[in-house]
Coordinates of C-alpha atoms and ligand atoms in Angstrom, one line a residue:
M1 CA 42.3 66.3 19.9
S2 CA 42.2 67.2 16.1
A3 CA 42.1 65.1 13.2
S4 CA 41.8 66.3 9.6
L5 CA 39.4 63.8 7.4
C6 CA 39.3 64.2 3.4
G7 CA 36.1 63.7 1.9
A8 CA 34.1 63.5 -1.1
G9 CA 32.7 66.6 -0.2
G10 CA 36.3 68.6 0.5
A11 CA 38.7 68.8 3.0
A12 CA 36.6 69.2 6.6
T13 CA 39.0 69.9 10.0
V14 CA 37.5 67.7 12.7
A15 CA 38.3 68.3 16.5
S16 CA 37.4 67.9 19.9
Y17 CA 36.7 71.4 21.3
R18 CA 35.7 72.1 24.9
C19 CA 32.9 74.9 24.9
R20 CA 31.1 77.4 27.7
V21 CA 27.4 76.6 28.4
V22 CA 26.1 80.0 27.6
E23 CA 22.5 79.2 27.6
H24 CA 20.4 76.1 28.1
R25 CA 16.4 76.5 28.9
W26 CA 13.4 74.5 28.2
V27 CA 11.5 75.5 25.0
N28 CA 8.7 73.2 25.7
R29 CA 8.0 70.1 28.0
R30 CA 10.0 67.9 25.5
Y31 CA 12.7 69.8 23.8
K32 CA 15.6 72.0 25.7
Y33 CA 17.6 74.5 23.6
L34 CA 21.4 74.6 24.3
R35 CA 23.7 77.4 23.3
L36 CA 27.5 77.1 23.5
E37 CA 30.5 79.0 22.6
A38 CA 33.7 77.8 21.6
D39 CA 37.2 79.9 21.0
A40 CA 37.6 77.8 17.7
P41 CA 35.9 79.8 14.6
L42 CA 33.6 76.8 14.8
A43 CA 30.5 78.6 13.9
A44 CA 32.0 79.9 10.5
I45 CA 33.1 76.2 9.1
T46 CA 29.7 74.7 10.5
R47 CA 27.1 74.1 7.3
P48 CA 23.3 73.4 7.4
G49 CA 22.6 69.6 7.9
Q50 CA 26.2 68.8 9.5
F51 CA 26.1 67.4 13.4
Y52 CA 28.7 67.5 16.4
Q53 CA 29.2 64.4 18.8
L54 CA 28.2 65.8 22.5
R55 CA 29.7 64.4 25.4
C56 CA 26.9 64.1 28.0
P57 CA 27.9 64.6 31.7
V58 CA 28.1 61.7 34.1
T59 CA 25.2 61.8 36.5
D60 CA 24.2 60.0 39.6
E61 CA 21.8 58.1 37.1
A62 CA 24.2 57.6 34.4
Q63 CA 27.8 57.4 32.6
P64 CA 27.1 58.1 29.0
F65 CA 30.1 56.5 27.5
L66 CA 29.0 57.1 24.1
L67 CA 29.0 60.9 22.6
R68 CA 25.5 61.6 21.2
P69 CA 25.1 63.1 17.8
M70 CA 23.3 66.3 17.6
S71 CA 22.5 68.5 14.4
V72 CA 23.5 72.0 14.3
Y73 CA 20.5 73.9 14.9
G74 CA 22.3 77.3 14.7
A75 CA 25.7 79.1 14.1
G76 CA 26.7 82.6 14.6
P77 CA 30.1 83.3 13.2
E78 CA 29.5 87.0 14.4
D79 CA 29.4 85.9 18.2
G80 CA 30.9 82.2 17.7
R81 CA 27.5 80.7 18.9
L82 CA 26.7 77.1 18.3
E83 CA 22.9 76.1 19.4
F84 CA 21.3 73.0 19.8
L85 CA 17.3 72.0 19.9
Y86 CA 17.2 68.7 21.6
N87 CA 14.7 66.0 22.6
V88 CA 15.4 64.6 25.9
A89 CA 14.8 61.2 25.3
G90 CA 17.2 58.8 27.3
V91 CA 20.0 58.2 29.3
G92 CA 22.3 60.6 27.8
T93 CA 20.1 63.8 26.9
R94 CA 18.5 63.4 30.2
A95 CA 22.1 63.8 31.8
L96 CA 22.7 66.8 28.9
A97 CA 19.4 68.4 30.3
G98 CA 20.9 68.8 33.7
L99 CA 24.4 70.7 32.4
P100 CA 24.1 74.5 34.0
A101 CA 24.6 77.7 32.1
G102 CA 28.0 78.8 33.2
G103 CA 29.5 74.9 32.8
S104 CA 31.6 73.7 29.9
M105 CA 31.2 70.7 27.8
D106 CA 33.2 68.8 25.0
I107 CA 31.9 68.4 21.7
V108 CA 33.3 66.9 18.4
G109 CA 33.2 68.0 14.8
P110 CA 31.5 69.5 12.6
L111 CA 30.8 66.1 11.2
G112 CA 28.9 65.1 8.3
N113 CA 28.3 66.7 4.7
T114 CA 25.5 69.7 3.9
F115 CA 22.6 70.1 2.2
A116 CA 22.8 71.2 -1.5
L117 CA 21.1 74.4 -1.6
D118 CA 21.3 76.4 -5.3
P119 CA 20.9 80.0 -4.7
A120 CA 19.1 80.3 -8.0
F121 CA 16.4 78.0 -6.6
R122 CA 12.7 79.8 -6.9
R123 CA 11.3 78.0 -4.3
I124 CA 12.2 74.8 -1.9
L125 CA 9.8 72.7 0.3
V126 CA 10.6 71.7 3.6
V127 CA 9.2 68.7 5.2
A128 CA 9.5 68.3 8.9
R129 CA 8.7 66.2 11.8
G130 CA 9.8 66.1 15.2
V131 CA 13.7 66.4 15.9
G132 CA 13.9 67.5 11.8
L133 CA 13.3 70.9 12.6
A134 CA 16.3 71.4 14.2
T135 CA 18.6 70.0 11.5
M136 CA 16.5 71.8 9.1
A137 CA 16.3 75.5 10.5
P138 CA 19.8 76.3 9.5
L139 CA 18.5 75.3 5.9
V140 CA 15.4 77.7 6.1
R141 CA 17.7 80.4 7.3
Q142 CA 20.1 79.9 4.6
A143 CA 17.1 79.8 1.8
A144 CA 15.6 82.9 3.1
G145 CA 18.8 84.7 3.2
A146 CA 19.5 83.8 -0.5
G147 CA 16.2 84.9 -1.2
V148 CA 14.5 81.4 -2.2
A149 CA 10.9 81.4 -1.2
I150 CA 10.1 78.7 1.4
T151 CA 6.9 76.2 1.7
A152 CA 6.9 74.3 5.0
L153 CA 5.1 71.3 6.0
M154 CA 5.4 70.7 9.6
S155 CA 4.0 67.9 11.3
A156 CA 3.4 67.2 14.7
R157 CA 1.3 65.2 17.1
S158 CA -0.4 68.5 18.1
R159 CA -0.9 72.2 17.8
A160 CA 1.3 72.7 20.7
D161 CA 4.2 70.4 19.7
L162 CA 4.4 72.5 16.3
M163 CA 7.5 74.7 17.3
E164 CA 6.9 76.7 14.0
R165 CA 8.6 79.6 15.7
E166 CA 11.6 77.8 16.6
F167 CA 11.8 76.4 13.2
L168 CA 11.5 79.4 11.1
R169 CA 13.6 81.9 13.4
G170 CA 12.3 84.8 12.0
A171 CA 12.2 83.4 8.2
A172 CA 9.0 84.2 6.2
A173 CA 7.6 80.9 4.8
Q174 CA 4.2 79.3 3.9
V175 CA 3.6 76.8 6.6
H176 CA 1.1 73.9 6.4
G177 CA 0.7 72.3 9.8
V178 CA -0.6 68.6 10.0
F179 CA -1.5 66.8 13.3
D180 CA -1.8 63.5 14.9
E181 CA -4.7 64.9 17.0
D182 CA -7.2 65.6 14.0
G183 CA -5.7 63.2 11.9
S184 CA -4.5 65.4 9.0
S185 CA -0.9 64.1 9.7
A186 CA -2.3 60.4 8.4
V187 CA -0.5 59.3 5.4
A188 CA -3.1 59.9 2.7
A189 CA -4.0 63.5 4.0
V190 CA -0.2 64.5 4.0
E191 CA -0.1 62.6 0.1
G192 CA -3.0 65.0 -0.8
L193 CA -1.2 68.0 0.2
L194 CA 2.4 66.9 -1.0
R195 CA 0.6 66.7 -4.6
R196 CA -1.2 70.0 -4.3
L197 CA 2.2 71.8 -3.5
L198 CA 4.3 70.1 -5.7
A199 CA 1.9 70.7 -8.8
G200 CA 0.7 74.3 -7.5
Q201 CA 4.1 75.7 -6.9
R202 CA 6.9 73.6 -8.4
P203 CA 9.4 74.0 -5.8
D204 CA 13.0 73.3 -7.3
A205 CA 13.6 71.1 -4.3
V206 CA 12.3 69.2 -1.3
Y207 CA 14.0 68.4 2.1
T208 CA 13.0 66.7 4.6
C209 CA 14.2 64.9 8.1
G210 CA 13.0 63.4 11.6
S211 CA 10.0 61.2 9.8
H212 CA 10.7 57.8 8.4
R213 CA 7.2 57.6 7.3
L214 CA 7.2 60.9 5.6
L215 CA 11.0 60.0 3.9
M216 CA 9.2 57.2 2.1
L217 CA 6.2 59.0 1.0
L218 CA 8.0 61.4 -0.2
Q219 CA 10.3 59.0 -2.1
R220 CA 7.3 57.4 -4.0
V221 CA 5.4 61.1 -4.6
L222 CA 8.4 62.5 -5.9
A223 CA 8.6 59.5 -8.6
D224 CA 6.3 61.5 -10.4
Y225 CA 8.0 64.8 -10.2
P226 CA 11.6 63.7 -11.7
Q227 CA 12.6 67.5 -12.0
V228 CA 12.6 68.1 -8.3
R229 CA 15.6 67.2 -6.6
G230 CA 14.8 65.4 -2.8
E231 CA 17.1 65.5 0.0
V232 CA 16.9 63.8 3.5
A233 CA 19.0 64.1 6.5
M234 CA 19.0 60.8 7.9
E235 CA 18.7 59.9 11.8
Q236 CA 20.7 56.8 12.5
R237 CA 22.2 55.2 15.4
M238 CA 26.0 55.6 15.3
A239 CA 28.8 55.3 17.6
C240 CA 31.8 57.0 16.6
G241 CA 30.2 59.6 14.2
M242 CA 33.6 59.5 12.3
G243 CA 33.4 56.7 9.9
V244 CA 35.5 54.5 11.9
C245 CA 33.2 52.1 13.6
L246 CA 30.8 51.4 10.7
S247 CA 27.7 51.2 13.2
C248 CA 25.6 53.6 11.0
V249 CA 26.1 51.9 8.0
R250 CA 22.8 51.6 5.7
L251 CA 21.8 50.4 2.0
F252 CA 21.3 53.2 -0.5
E253 CA 20.9 52.8 -4.1
R254 CA 22.9 55.1 -6.1
G255 CA 22.4 55.0 -10.0
G256 CA 21.2 51.1 -10.2
D257 CA 23.8 50.0 -7.8
K258 CA 23.4 48.9 -4.4
Q259 CA 25.8 50.7 -1.9
F260 CA 26.6 50.3 1.6
L261 CA 27.2 53.8 2.8
R262 CA 28.0 55.3 6.7
V263 CA 25.5 57.8 7.5
C264 CA 27.7 59.8 9.5
R265 CA 30.5 60.2 6.8
E266 CA 28.9 60.2 3.6
G267 CA 25.7 62.0 4.9
P268 CA 23.9 62.2 6.9
V269 CA 22.3 64.1 3.6
F270 CA 21.3 62.0 1.1
P271 CA 19.3 62.0 -2.2
I272 CA 15.9 60.8 -1.3
R273 CA 15.7 58.6 -4.3
D274 CA 18.8 56.8 -3.2
V275 CA 17.3 55.1 0.4
T276 CA 16.1 51.7 -0.1
Q277 CA 13.0 50.6 1.9
E278 CA 15.3 49.0 4.5
V279 CA 14.2 50.6 8.0
E280 CA 17.1 50.4 10.6
F281 CA 19.8 48.5 11.7
G282 CA 19.8 47.8 15.7
Ligands
FAD301 C1 23.0 63.0 12.8 C2 22.1 63.2 13.6 C3 21.3 64.2 14.1 C4 20.7 64.2 15.0 N1 20.4 65.6 15.7 C5 19.1 65.6 16.7 C6 18.9 66.8 16.9 O1 19.2 68.1 16.2 N2 18.0 67.1 18.0 C7 17.4 65.7 18.6 O2 16.9 65.6 19.6 N3 17.8 64.4 18.3 C8 19.0 64.5 17.4 N4 19.6 63.3 16.7 C9 18.9 62.1 17.7 C10 19.8 61.7 18.9 O3 21.2 61.8 19.0 C11 19.2 61.1 20.1 O4 18.1 61.4 20.4 C12 20.0 60.8 21.2 O5 21.5 60.1 20.8 C13 19.7 59.9 22.2 O6 20.4 59.4 23.2 P1 20.0 59.1 24.8 O7 20.7 58.8 25.2 O8 19.1 60.5 25.4 O9 18.9 58.1 24.6 P2 19.1 56.5 24.4 O10 17.9 55.6 23.8 O11 19.3 55.9 25.9 O12 20.4 56.2 23.9 C14 21.0 54.9 23.6 C15 22.1 55.1 22.6 O13 21.2 55.1 21.2 C16 22.0 56.2 20.5 N5 20.6 56.8 19.9 C17 19.5 56.8 20.3 N6 18.6 57.4 19.8 C18 19.1 57.7 18.6 C19 18.4 58.5 17.4 N7 17.5 58.5 17.2 N8 19.8 58.6 17.0 C20 20.7 58.6 16.8 N9 21.3 57.6 17.8 C21 20.1 57.3 18.9 C22 22.4 57.1 21.4 O14 23.5 57.8 20.7 C23 23.0 56.0 22.1 O15 24.3 55.7 22.0 C24 20.4 63.0 15.7 C25 20.7 61.9 15.5 C26 21.6 61.9 14.4 C27 22.1 60.3 14.1

């Protein structure tokens, strides 16, 4: 199956591809790393922030009907690899976790838009929690490759859950870890740290993904830094992932106008300032 979709960001080819499962292993007690290879040159057309819909296998426990959206964690045009890093959360991802290396799986994509990174930026600040780090890891690599300095504010339940190595993948960054276990991830503490970083380092842009609480905090703090660009990759429950079913629509505010937009199609990356307080559908 193959279809060509033309969106605001230009033409993109979306198709269903059968991939080889080259590597599939646990990273820690909750996250798995999945490496696929396709015959088509997918890695070359996949951009940071984009995602694929993964078909999870049928098991004795489950028959996942809907495909599961997963951000691209890495793409290697030189060897055709597509990488994913996912939290084993529910029925679909539990079924996915049992897929052996050497098997095959179907994916649909690449889907969605991409982060806007200007290579002329001097420094960026990335704020990540949970699965957000899988989504932003390619952005970090892109920034490092362009010589843009990186500050990472990483939030996690505990030090053991931080996954700093998996996030940076060798990129140099100034890392600030904040944790639930010692209270340093509390909103007031993170706000203080954010304000110090924004005032002291004057990043050109802030990017986030993975926590609604951090998103709302950033939106509030960035109101005091109008010169700093802000983008968020939204994680929203979705079905088709291609803009047809409208299940991932949510309300945004653009230039004073309220607009319903599809997270899968107009997003998943949006300006932080456009996101409304509405929490989630469904
Ligand atoms: C654009 C995008 C990128 C994502 N990237 C990643 C990633 O890189 N790594 C990662 O671990 N997770 C990612 N997620 C979340 C991931 O899609 C869900 O964790 C996964 O679909 C859960 O499926 P499940 O069957 O295990 O859970 P269940 O709770 O059993 O799922 C039931 C249904 O709800 C949907 N659903 C449940 N949780 C979510 C969620 N948080 N977001 C969207 N749909 C959900 C499922 O797709 C499924 O249709 C992403 C979500 C989106 C929208």
